[in-house]
Amino acid sequence: MIKFDSVVKQYPDGTVAVNGLDLLAPSGQITVLVGPSGCGKTTSLRMINRMIEPTSGRIWLDDQDTGTVEPATLRRGMGYVIQHAGLFPHRTVVDNVATVPFLLGVDKKRARAQAIELMERVGLPASFAKRYPAQLSGGQQQRVGVARALAADPPVMLMDEPFSAVDPVVRAELQDEFLRLQSELGKTIVFVTHDIDEAVKLGDQVAVLRVGGTLAQLATPGQLLNDPVDDFVAGFVGRDRGYRSLGFEQAGDLPTHQEPTVKLGDDGARVQRAALAGWVLALDDERRPQGWVNAHAVPPGVSVGPTLLQRGGTLAPVGGSLRAALDATLSSPSGRGVLVDENGALLGTIRAGEVIERIESQLAARREASASAPAAPSAADPASTPAAPSAPASAPTSAAEGATA
């Protein structure tokens, strides 16, 4: 657990970067700091490991005041990942990953063996061990940075815009890999980003900071999107927050329709017979959707192959979100959204109208619950003093939503 207790950072020229910050980052969860430039999010992060010293207030790591811990000792117990990875260019990948174990006096052979295991855990092959950072792509370098931060198995990880310097496709891959790792490791993570989409995807809770270093709102991603506390938060979150909030609403048991299909290699005559409203879904031998085929573009005698597939439709995972289900229907060239199981095999198709009916039903239930809830106590009521924040429930992620068919 990391706790900011009335923390202030004021520089000698009078600039106040952080102003009276009270914030609790629960153990085993991801707390994301987000906000516009000048809001103090990176300053707040660096005060946790004392790279920057607070002017006043205290920061607690569990029950210990970090101001009483020698900075080097404090930092060795925290993983730290930054933009562009910050790797040592003259060291091999494996020695970059093993940096902290080397400093802690771990035998080099054992440290390198552990480093290779970590490389594989973050998606890097062992064959990369003797390469140098300049021989890696930007995404690969960021994976090395994450592996290095994990090398001493720290309970806490600090991450300062670690994925912002790579292209959108690689960024999405790194985010998904990061969520997978966190599901296995359960670290206490404070993550800084300027990207609200990244914040709601990765965070168990999101802290929105205002310029001047004050906390505007601390909430789960779903709460933040559904109920921004004021116009500043609403504007920062964005106008399409209603659609994005569907990513935190479970689709449940949607009506599923049987879908005519063909296999890769089937000929045009089979496509013509199977097509529904001009479209048919192509599967591989494991019944995994490969794309849609326009029946009018496949004459008899021509086999279905990759060049004839339209892959625009996203796949909705079973047990996924309403956003995934709706996007699958809206992005499909046939208008029929594809639902798949945990192995990626076809379960059936869904329709946009049915998903919208489910959305309207859930919204109505939420409005009814809100209308019947007891009124909030008056601010003047002593009993209305808020209790210490409890750890929010982890919001579901939508890593599977990026798959295509």
Short mmCIF file of C-alpha atoms in Angstrom, two decimals:
data_model
loop_
_atom_site.label_atom_id
_atom_site.label_comp_id
_atom_site.label_asym_id
_atom_site.label_seq_id
_atom_site.Cartn_x
_atom_site.Cartn_y
_atom_site.Cartn_z
CA MET A 1 0.00 0.00 0.00
CA ILE A 2 1.26 3.48 -0.90
CA LYS A 3 -0.31 6.48 0.79
CA PHE A 4 0.17 10.19 0.09
CA ASP A 5 -0.61 12.21 3.20
CA SER A 6 -1.05 15.96 2.45
CA VAL A 7 1.99 15.92 0.16
CA VAL A 8 3.24 19.21 -1.26
CA LYS A 9 6.08 19.85 -3.71
CA GLN A 10 7.09 23.47 -4.17
CA TYR A 11 10.21 24.45 -6.11
CA PRO A 12 12.55 27.32 -5.13
CA ASP A 13 11.06 29.61 -7.80
CA GLY A 14 7.66 29.28 -6.13
CA THR A 15 6.15 26.80 -8.59
CA VAL A 16 3.81 24.38 -6.83
CA ALA A 17 3.86 21.05 -8.69
CA VAL A 18 1.86 19.07 -6.13
CA ASN A 19 -0.47 20.69 -3.65
CA GLY A 20 -1.86 18.82 -0.64
CA LEU A 21 -2.18 15.44 -2.34
CA ASP A 22 -4.03 12.74 -0.38
CA LEU A 23 -4.10 9.45 -2.23
CA LEU A 24 -4.14 5.74 -1.42
CA ALA A 25 -2.73 3.18 -3.90
CA PRO A 26 -3.94 -0.22 -2.62
CA SER A 27 -1.65 -3.24 -2.44
CA GLY A 28 -1.73 -5.57 -5.42
CA GLN A 29 -3.55 -3.11 -7.67
CA ILE A 30 -2.77 -0.67 -10.47
CA THR A 31 -3.32 2.99 -9.64
CA VAL A 32 -3.03 5.24 -12.68
CA LEU A 33 -2.19 8.95 -12.39
CA VAL A 34 -3.55 10.88 -15.35
CA GLY A 35 -4.03 14.52 -16.20
CA PRO A 36 -2.86 17.39 -18.42
CA SER A 37 0.72 18.63 -18.59
CA GLY A 38 1.69 20.43 -15.41
CA CYS A 39 -0.64 18.47 -13.12
CA GLY A 40 2.22 16.91 -11.12
CA LYS A 41 1.70 13.26 -12.02
CA THR A 42 5.37 12.49 -12.76
CA THR A 43 6.49 14.57 -9.79
CA SER A 44 4.15 12.57 -7.55
CA LEU A 45 5.51 9.30 -8.92
CA ARG A 46 9.13 10.31 -8.36
CA MET A 47 8.44 11.37 -4.80
CA ILE A 48 7.49 7.78 -4.00
CA ASN A 49 11.08 6.57 -4.51
CA ARG A 50 12.57 9.91 -3.39
CA MET A 51 14.03 10.84 -6.75
CA ILE A 52 12.24 14.08 -5.83
CA GLU A 53 11.88 15.06 -2.18
CA PRO A 54 8.49 16.40 -1.03
CA THR A 55 8.42 19.87 0.49
CA SER A 56 5.94 18.77 3.14
CA GLY A 57 3.63 15.91 3.94
CA ARG A 58 4.52 12.25 4.10
CA ILE A 59 4.42 9.24 1.80
CA TRP A 60 3.87 5.86 3.41
CA LEU A 61 4.88 2.45 2.10
CA ASP A 62 2.66 0.15 4.13
CA ASP A 63 3.34 1.37 7.69
CA GLN A 64 6.73 2.96 6.98
CA ASP A 65 7.38 6.64 6.28
CA THR A 66 9.53 6.62 3.13
CA GLY A 67 11.24 9.77 4.35
CA THR A 68 12.94 7.69 7.04
CA VAL A 69 14.40 5.18 4.54
CA GLU A 70 17.76 5.73 2.87
CA PRO A 71 16.95 6.58 -0.80
CA ALA A 72 19.17 3.92 -2.37
CA THR A 73 17.65 1.24 -0.13
CA LEU A 74 14.16 2.46 -0.96
CA ARG A 75 14.80 2.39 -4.72
CA ARG A 76 16.23 -1.12 -4.70
CA GLY A 77 12.88 -2.32 -3.40
CA MET A 78 10.93 -0.69 -6.22
CA GLY A 79 10.86 -1.46 -9.92
CA TYR A 80 11.04 1.64 -12.12
CA VAL A 81 10.10 1.79 -15.81
CA ILE A 82 10.32 4.95 -17.90
CA GLN A 83 9.76 6.13 -21.45
CA HIS A 84 12.33 4.80 -23.94
CA ALA A 85 13.22 2.09 -21.36
CA GLY A 86 16.42 3.87 -20.20
CA LEU A 87 18.64 0.88 -20.96
CA PHE A 88 22.42 0.86 -20.73
CA PRO A 89 23.54 0.89 -24.38
CA HIS A 90 26.90 -0.77 -23.66
CA ARG A 91 25.39 -3.76 -21.86
CA THR A 92 23.73 -6.79 -23.40
CA VAL A 93 20.02 -7.36 -22.93
CA VAL A 94 20.57 -10.04 -20.30
CA ASP A 95 22.95 -7.83 -18.31
CA ASN A 96 20.50 -4.91 -18.53
CA VAL A 97 17.79 -7.11 -17.03
CA ALA A 98 20.15 -8.37 -14.32
CA THR A 99 21.29 -4.86 -13.28
CA VAL A 100 19.66 -4.81 -9.83
CA PRO A 101 20.55 -8.42 -8.91
CA PHE A 102 24.19 -7.58 -9.80
CA LEU A 103 24.03 -4.57 -7.47
CA LEU A 104 22.58 -6.76 -4.72
CA GLY A 105 25.51 -9.15 -5.01
CA VAL A 106 23.70 -12.06 -6.66
CA ASP A 107 26.06 -14.51 -8.37
CA LYS A 108 26.35 -13.44 -12.04
CA LYS A 109 25.57 -16.87 -13.45
CA ARG A 110 22.41 -17.18 -11.37
CA ALA A 111 21.39 -13.57 -12.05
CA ARG A 112 21.71 -14.09 -15.80
CA ALA A 113 19.73 -17.33 -15.68
CA GLN A 114 16.94 -15.54 -13.81
CA ALA A 115 17.14 -12.66 -16.28
CA ILE A 116 16.60 -15.01 -19.21
CA GLU A 117 13.54 -16.46 -17.47
CA LEU A 118 12.19 -12.94 -17.04
CA MET A 119 12.87 -12.11 -20.68
CA GLU A 120 10.74 -15.06 -21.74
CA ARG A 121 8.05 -14.06 -19.27
CA VAL A 122 7.68 -10.63 -20.90
CA GLY A 123 7.65 -12.13 -24.40
CA LEU A 124 11.31 -11.90 -25.44
CA PRO A 125 13.10 -15.03 -26.72
CA ALA A 126 16.23 -16.20 -24.94
CA SER A 127 18.11 -15.75 -28.23
CA PHE A 128 17.96 -11.98 -27.60
CA ALA A 129 20.08 -12.29 -24.44
CA LYS A 130 23.39 -11.30 -26.06
CA ARG A 131 21.99 -8.51 -28.21
CA TYR A 132 22.47 -4.85 -27.38
CA PRO A 133 19.59 -2.36 -26.97
CA ALA A 134 20.33 -0.69 -30.32
CA GLN A 135 19.60 -4.03 -32.01
CA LEU A 136 16.02 -4.11 -30.65
CA SER A 137 12.83 -2.41 -31.75
CA GLY A 138 11.19 0.18 -29.49
CA GLY A 139 8.63 -2.31 -28.24
CA GLN A 140 11.31 -4.89 -27.51
CA GLN A 141 13.33 -2.33 -25.57
CA GLN A 142 10.27 -1.52 -23.44
CA ARG A 143 9.85 -5.23 -22.67
CA VAL A 144 13.48 -5.29 -21.51
CA GLY A 145 12.72 -2.31 -19.30
CA VAL A 146 9.77 -4.12 -17.71
CA ALA A 147 11.86 -7.28 -17.21
CA ARG A 148 14.62 -5.23 -15.55
CA ALA A 149 12.09 -3.64 -13.19
CA LEU A 150 10.88 -7.12 -12.20
CA ALA A 151 14.36 -8.61 -11.78
CA ALA A 152 14.59 -8.12 -8.01
CA ASP A 153 10.93 -9.20 -7.57
CA PRO A 154 9.96 -5.84 -6.03
CA PRO A 155 6.55 -5.54 -4.35
CA VAL A 156 6.13 -2.06 -5.87
CA MET A 157 6.52 -0.90 -9.47
CA LEU A 158 6.58 2.71 -10.64
CA MET A 159 5.90 3.26 -14.34
CA ASP A 160 6.24 6.66 -16.02
CA GLU A 161 4.55 6.63 -19.45
CA PRO A 162 6.37 3.40 -20.35
CA PHE A 163 4.46 2.70 -23.56
CA SER A 164 4.02 6.20 -24.99
CA ALA A 165 7.05 6.12 -27.30
CA VAL A 166 5.89 3.19 -29.46
CA ASP A 167 3.33 2.93 -32.26
CA PRO A 168 -0.35 2.19 -31.43
CA VAL A 169 -0.25 -1.49 -32.42
CA VAL A 170 2.85 -2.25 -30.31
CA ARG A 171 1.44 -0.12 -27.51
CA ALA A 172 -1.74 -2.23 -27.39
CA GLU A 173 0.35 -5.41 -27.35
CA LEU A 174 2.48 -4.10 -24.47
CA GLN A 175 -0.61 -3.08 -22.50
CA ASP A 176 -2.14 -6.53 -22.92
CA GLU A 177 1.14 -8.20 -21.92
CA PHE A 178 1.37 -5.92 -18.90
CA LEU A 179 -2.14 -6.85 -17.77
CA ARG A 180 -1.32 -10.54 -18.19
CA LEU A 181 1.80 -10.17 -16.06
CA GLN A 182 -0.07 -8.25 -13.37
CA SER A 183 -2.73 -10.97 -13.20
CA GLU A 184 0.07 -13.43 -12.39
CA LEU A 185 2.24 -11.26 -10.13
CA GLY A 186 -0.17 -8.95 -8.28
CA LYS A 187 2.29 -6.07 -7.81
CA THR A 188 1.41 -2.72 -6.28
CA ILE A 189 1.76 -0.43 -9.29
CA VAL A 190 1.60 3.33 -9.74
CA PHE A 191 1.40 4.14 -13.44
CA VAL A 192 1.63 7.59 -15.04
CA THR A 193 0.07 8.35 -18.41
CA HIS A 194 -1.42 11.33 -20.26
CA ASP A 195 -3.72 9.00 -22.23
CA ILE A 196 -7.15 8.51 -20.66
CA ASP A 197 -7.83 5.44 -22.82
CA GLU A 198 -4.69 3.79 -21.45
CA ALA A 199 -5.69 4.81 -17.93
CA VAL A 200 -9.14 3.20 -18.07
CA LYS A 201 -7.78 0.08 -19.75
CA LEU A 202 -5.01 -0.57 -17.24
CA GLY A 203 -6.14 0.93 -13.97
CA ASP A 204 -7.93 -0.70 -11.08
CA GLN A 205 -8.40 2.90 -10.00
CA VAL A 206 -7.66 6.16 -11.81
CA ALA A 207 -6.58 9.42 -10.16
CA VAL A 208 -7.30 12.48 -12.30
CA LEU A 209 -5.06 15.41 -11.34
CA ARG A 210 -5.61 19.10 -12.09
CA VAL A 211 -2.93 21.55 -13.17
CA GLY A 212 -1.24 22.64 -9.95
CA GLY A 213 -1.11 19.13 -8.51
CA THR A 214 -4.48 18.70 -6.84
CA LEU A 215 -6.65 15.60 -7.00
CA ALA A 216 -9.82 16.08 -9.01
CA GLN A 217 -11.24 12.55 -8.73
CA LEU A 218 -10.17 9.08 -7.64
CA ALA A 219 -12.41 6.31 -8.94
CA THR A 220 -12.57 2.98 -10.70
CA PRO A 221 -12.53 3.32 -14.51
CA GLY A 222 -16.23 2.50 -14.73
CA GLN A 223 -17.14 5.06 -12.08
CA LEU A 224 -14.95 7.69 -13.73
CA LEU A 225 -16.61 7.23 -17.11
CA ASN A 226 -20.16 7.01 -15.77
CA ASP A 227 -19.99 9.70 -13.10
CA PRO A 228 -17.26 12.34 -13.55
CA VAL A 229 -17.20 14.62 -10.54
CA ASP A 230 -17.16 17.94 -12.44
CA ASP A 231 -16.77 19.60 -15.84
CA PHE A 232 -12.97 19.37 -15.74
CA VAL A 233 -13.01 15.60 -15.29
CA ALA A 234 -15.84 15.18 -17.81
CA GLY A 235 -13.89 17.20 -20.37
CA PHE A 236 -10.67 15.33 -19.75
CA VAL A 237 -12.31 11.92 -19.93
CA GLY A 238 -13.86 12.86 -23.28
CA ARG A 239 -17.23 13.13 -24.93
CA ASP A 240 -17.46 9.47 -25.92
CA ARG A 241 -17.18 8.26 -22.33
CA GLY A 242 -20.65 6.71 -22.49
CA TYR A 243 -19.50 4.31 -25.20
CA ARG A 244 -16.20 3.61 -23.47
CA SER A 245 -17.97 2.89 -20.19
CA LEU A 246 -19.60 -0.09 -21.90
CA GLY A 247 -16.18 -1.74 -21.62
CA PHE A 248 -16.91 -2.15 -17.89
CA GLU A 249 -20.41 -3.57 -18.29
CA GLN A 250 -20.73 -7.33 -18.70
CA ALA A 251 -22.63 -8.43 -21.81
CA GLY A 252 -24.06 -11.44 -20.03
CA ASP A 253 -25.90 -14.16 -21.89
CA LEU A 254 -26.75 -12.49 -25.21
CA PRO A 255 -28.94 -14.29 -27.76
CA THR A 256 -26.63 -16.25 -30.08
CA HIS A 257 -27.49 -17.25 -33.64
CA GLN A 258 -26.09 -20.14 -35.62
CA GLU A 259 -23.91 -18.81 -38.45
CA PRO A 260 -23.38 -20.47 -41.85
CA THR A 261 -19.66 -21.01 -42.41
CA VAL A 262 -17.11 -22.24 -44.91
CA LYS A 263 -13.55 -23.45 -44.48
CA LEU A 264 -10.43 -22.05 -46.03
CA GLY A 265 -10.00 -23.91 -49.32
CA ASP A 266 -13.70 -24.38 -50.03
CA ASP A 267 -14.72 -23.39 -53.55
CA GLY A 268 -17.04 -20.66 -54.76
CA ALA A 269 -19.99 -23.02 -55.21
CA ARG A 270 -19.89 -23.89 -51.50
CA VAL A 271 -19.67 -20.18 -50.65
CA GLN A 272 -22.73 -19.39 -52.78
CA ARG A 273 -24.79 -22.11 -51.08
CA ALA A 274 -23.75 -21.11 -47.55
CA ALA A 275 -23.95 -17.32 -47.85
CA LEU A 276 -26.52 -15.41 -45.81
CA ALA A 277 -27.41 -11.97 -47.20
CA GLY A 278 -24.33 -12.15 -49.40
CA TRP A 279 -21.79 -12.96 -46.69
CA VAL A 280 -20.33 -16.10 -45.13
CA LEU A 281 -17.82 -16.54 -42.32
CA ALA A 282 -14.63 -18.49 -43.07
CA LEU A 283 -13.11 -20.73 -40.36
CA ASP A 284 -9.88 -22.65 -40.01
CA ASP A 285 -9.67 -26.32 -39.00
CA GLU A 286 -10.04 -25.39 -35.30
CA ARG A 287 -13.23 -23.40 -36.05
CA ARG A 288 -11.48 -20.10 -35.41
CA PRO A 289 -12.90 -17.24 -37.49
CA GLN A 290 -10.52 -16.03 -40.20
CA GLY A 291 -12.65 -13.39 -41.90
CA TRP A 292 -15.78 -12.71 -43.91
CA VAL A 293 -16.20 -13.69 -47.56
CA ASN A 294 -18.32 -11.66 -49.98
CA ALA A 295 -20.17 -14.39 -51.92
CA HIS A 296 -20.42 -12.17 -54.99
CA ALA A 297 -16.61 -11.97 -55.21
CA VAL A 298 -16.01 -15.75 -55.32
CA PRO A 299 -17.14 -17.34 -58.57
CA PRO A 300 -17.54 -21.15 -58.80
CA GLY A 301 -14.20 -22.92 -59.15
CA VAL A 302 -12.26 -20.34 -57.10
CA SER A 303 -11.10 -21.45 -53.65
CA VAL A 304 -11.44 -19.35 -50.51
CA GLY A 305 -8.02 -18.03 -49.56
CA PRO A 306 -6.53 -15.18 -47.51
CA THR A 307 -6.80 -12.66 -50.35
CA LEU A 308 -10.60 -13.05 -50.44
CA LEU A 309 -11.11 -12.48 -46.72
CA GLN A 310 -12.39 -9.25 -45.20
CA ARG A 311 -10.95 -9.03 -41.69
CA GLY A 312 -12.57 -5.82 -40.49
CA GLY A 313 -14.86 -7.30 -37.86
CA THR A 314 -13.66 -7.55 -34.27
CA LEU A 315 -14.34 -10.66 -32.21
CA ALA A 316 -16.41 -10.55 -29.03
CA PRO A 317 -15.17 -12.94 -26.31
CA VAL A 318 -17.71 -14.95 -24.37
CA GLY A 319 -18.20 -13.35 -20.97
CA GLY A 320 -16.84 -10.07 -22.35
CA SER A 321 -18.11 -6.53 -22.22
CA LEU A 322 -21.05 -4.81 -23.89
CA ARG A 323 -18.56 -2.62 -25.72
CA ALA A 324 -16.86 -5.67 -27.24
CA ALA A 325 -20.21 -7.13 -28.26
CA LEU A 326 -21.49 -3.91 -29.81
CA ASP A 327 -18.21 -3.23 -31.60
CA ALA A 328 -18.26 -6.74 -33.06
CA THR A 329 -21.66 -6.08 -34.64
CA LEU A 330 -20.84 -2.55 -35.85
CA SER A 331 -17.48 -3.49 -37.38
CA SER A 332 -18.62 -6.65 -39.14
CA PRO A 333 -19.15 -6.24 -42.91
CA SER A 334 -22.13 -8.60 -42.64
CA GLY A 335 -23.67 -6.77 -39.69
CA ARG A 336 -23.41 -9.97 -37.67
CA GLY A 337 -21.03 -9.83 -34.71
CA VAL A 338 -18.85 -12.87 -34.09
CA LEU A 339 -18.80 -14.41 -30.61
CA VAL A 340 -15.90 -16.74 -29.73
CA ASP A 341 -14.98 -18.94 -26.77
CA GLU A 342 -11.81 -18.76 -24.67
CA ASN A 343 -9.91 -20.68 -27.36
CA GLY A 344 -11.03 -18.35 -30.14
CA ALA A 345 -13.48 -20.87 -31.65
CA LEU A 346 -16.81 -19.72 -33.07
CA LEU A 347 -19.82 -19.87 -30.75
CA GLY A 348 -22.27 -18.00 -32.96
CA THR A 349 -23.20 -14.50 -34.02
CA ILE A 350 -24.99 -11.61 -32.33
CA ARG A 351 -27.01 -8.66 -33.65
CA ALA A 352 -26.61 -4.96 -32.90
CA GLY A 353 -30.27 -4.51 -31.99
CA GLU A 354 -30.07 -7.24 -29.38
CA VAL A 355 -26.94 -5.73 -27.85
CA ILE A 356 -28.59 -2.30 -27.72
CA GLU A 357 -31.63 -3.83 -26.02
CA ARG A 358 -29.31 -5.23 -23.36
CA ILE A 359 -27.60 -1.84 -22.97
CA GLU A 360 -30.96 -0.08 -22.54
CA SER A 361 -32.08 -2.71 -20.02
CA GLN A 362 -28.95 -2.27 -17.91
CA LEU A 363 -29.16 1.53 -18.09
CA ALA A 364 -32.79 1.41 -16.95
CA ALA A 365 -31.84 -0.84 -14.03
CA ARG A 366 -29.03 1.53 -13.06
CA ARG A 367 -31.33 4.57 -13.19
CA GLU A 368 -33.93 2.78 -11.08
CA ALA A 369 -31.31 1.82 -8.50
CA SER A 370 -29.99 5.37 -8.42
CA ALA A 371 -33.49 6.83 -7.99
CA SER A 372 -34.28 4.50 -5.08
CA ALA A 373 -30.95 5.03 -3.30
CA PRO A 374 -31.09 7.08 -0.05
CA ALA A 375 -30.09 10.71 -0.37
CA ALA A 376 -26.45 11.54 0.35
CA PRO A 377 -25.89 13.12 3.79
CA SER A 378 -25.45 16.84 3.96
CA ALA A 379 -21.90 18.17 3.82
CA ALA A 380 -22.61 19.89 7.13
CA ASP A 381 -23.51 16.60 8.77
CA PRO A 382 -20.55 15.33 10.87
CA ALA A 383 -21.56 11.79 9.97
CA SER A 384 -20.86 12.56 6.34
CA THR A 385 -17.08 12.65 6.83
CA PRO A 386 -15.76 10.09 4.34
CA ALA A 387 -14.03 6.99 5.61
CA ALA A 388 -10.60 6.00 4.37
CA PRO A 389 -10.92 4.73 0.82
CA SER A 390 -11.17 0.99 0.43
CA ALA A 391 -9.55 -0.96 -2.35
CA PRO A 392 -11.82 -0.85 -5.42
CA ALA A 393 -12.80 -4.00 -7.23
CA SER A 394 -10.74 -4.65 -10.31
CA ALA A 395 -12.57 -3.59 -13.45
CA PRO A 396 -12.71 -6.08 -16.31
CA THR A 397 -10.26 -5.43 -19.09
CA SER A 398 -10.86 -5.62 -22.77
CA ALA A 399 -7.65 -7.09 -24.06
CA ALA A 400 -9.55 -9.52 -26.25
CA GLU A 401 -11.39 -6.74 -28.03
CA GLY A 402 -8.49 -6.02 -30.37
CA ALA A 403 -8.73 -9.38 -32.13
CA THR A 404 -10.05 -9.26 -35.66
CA ALA A 405 -12.03 -11.50 -37.93
#
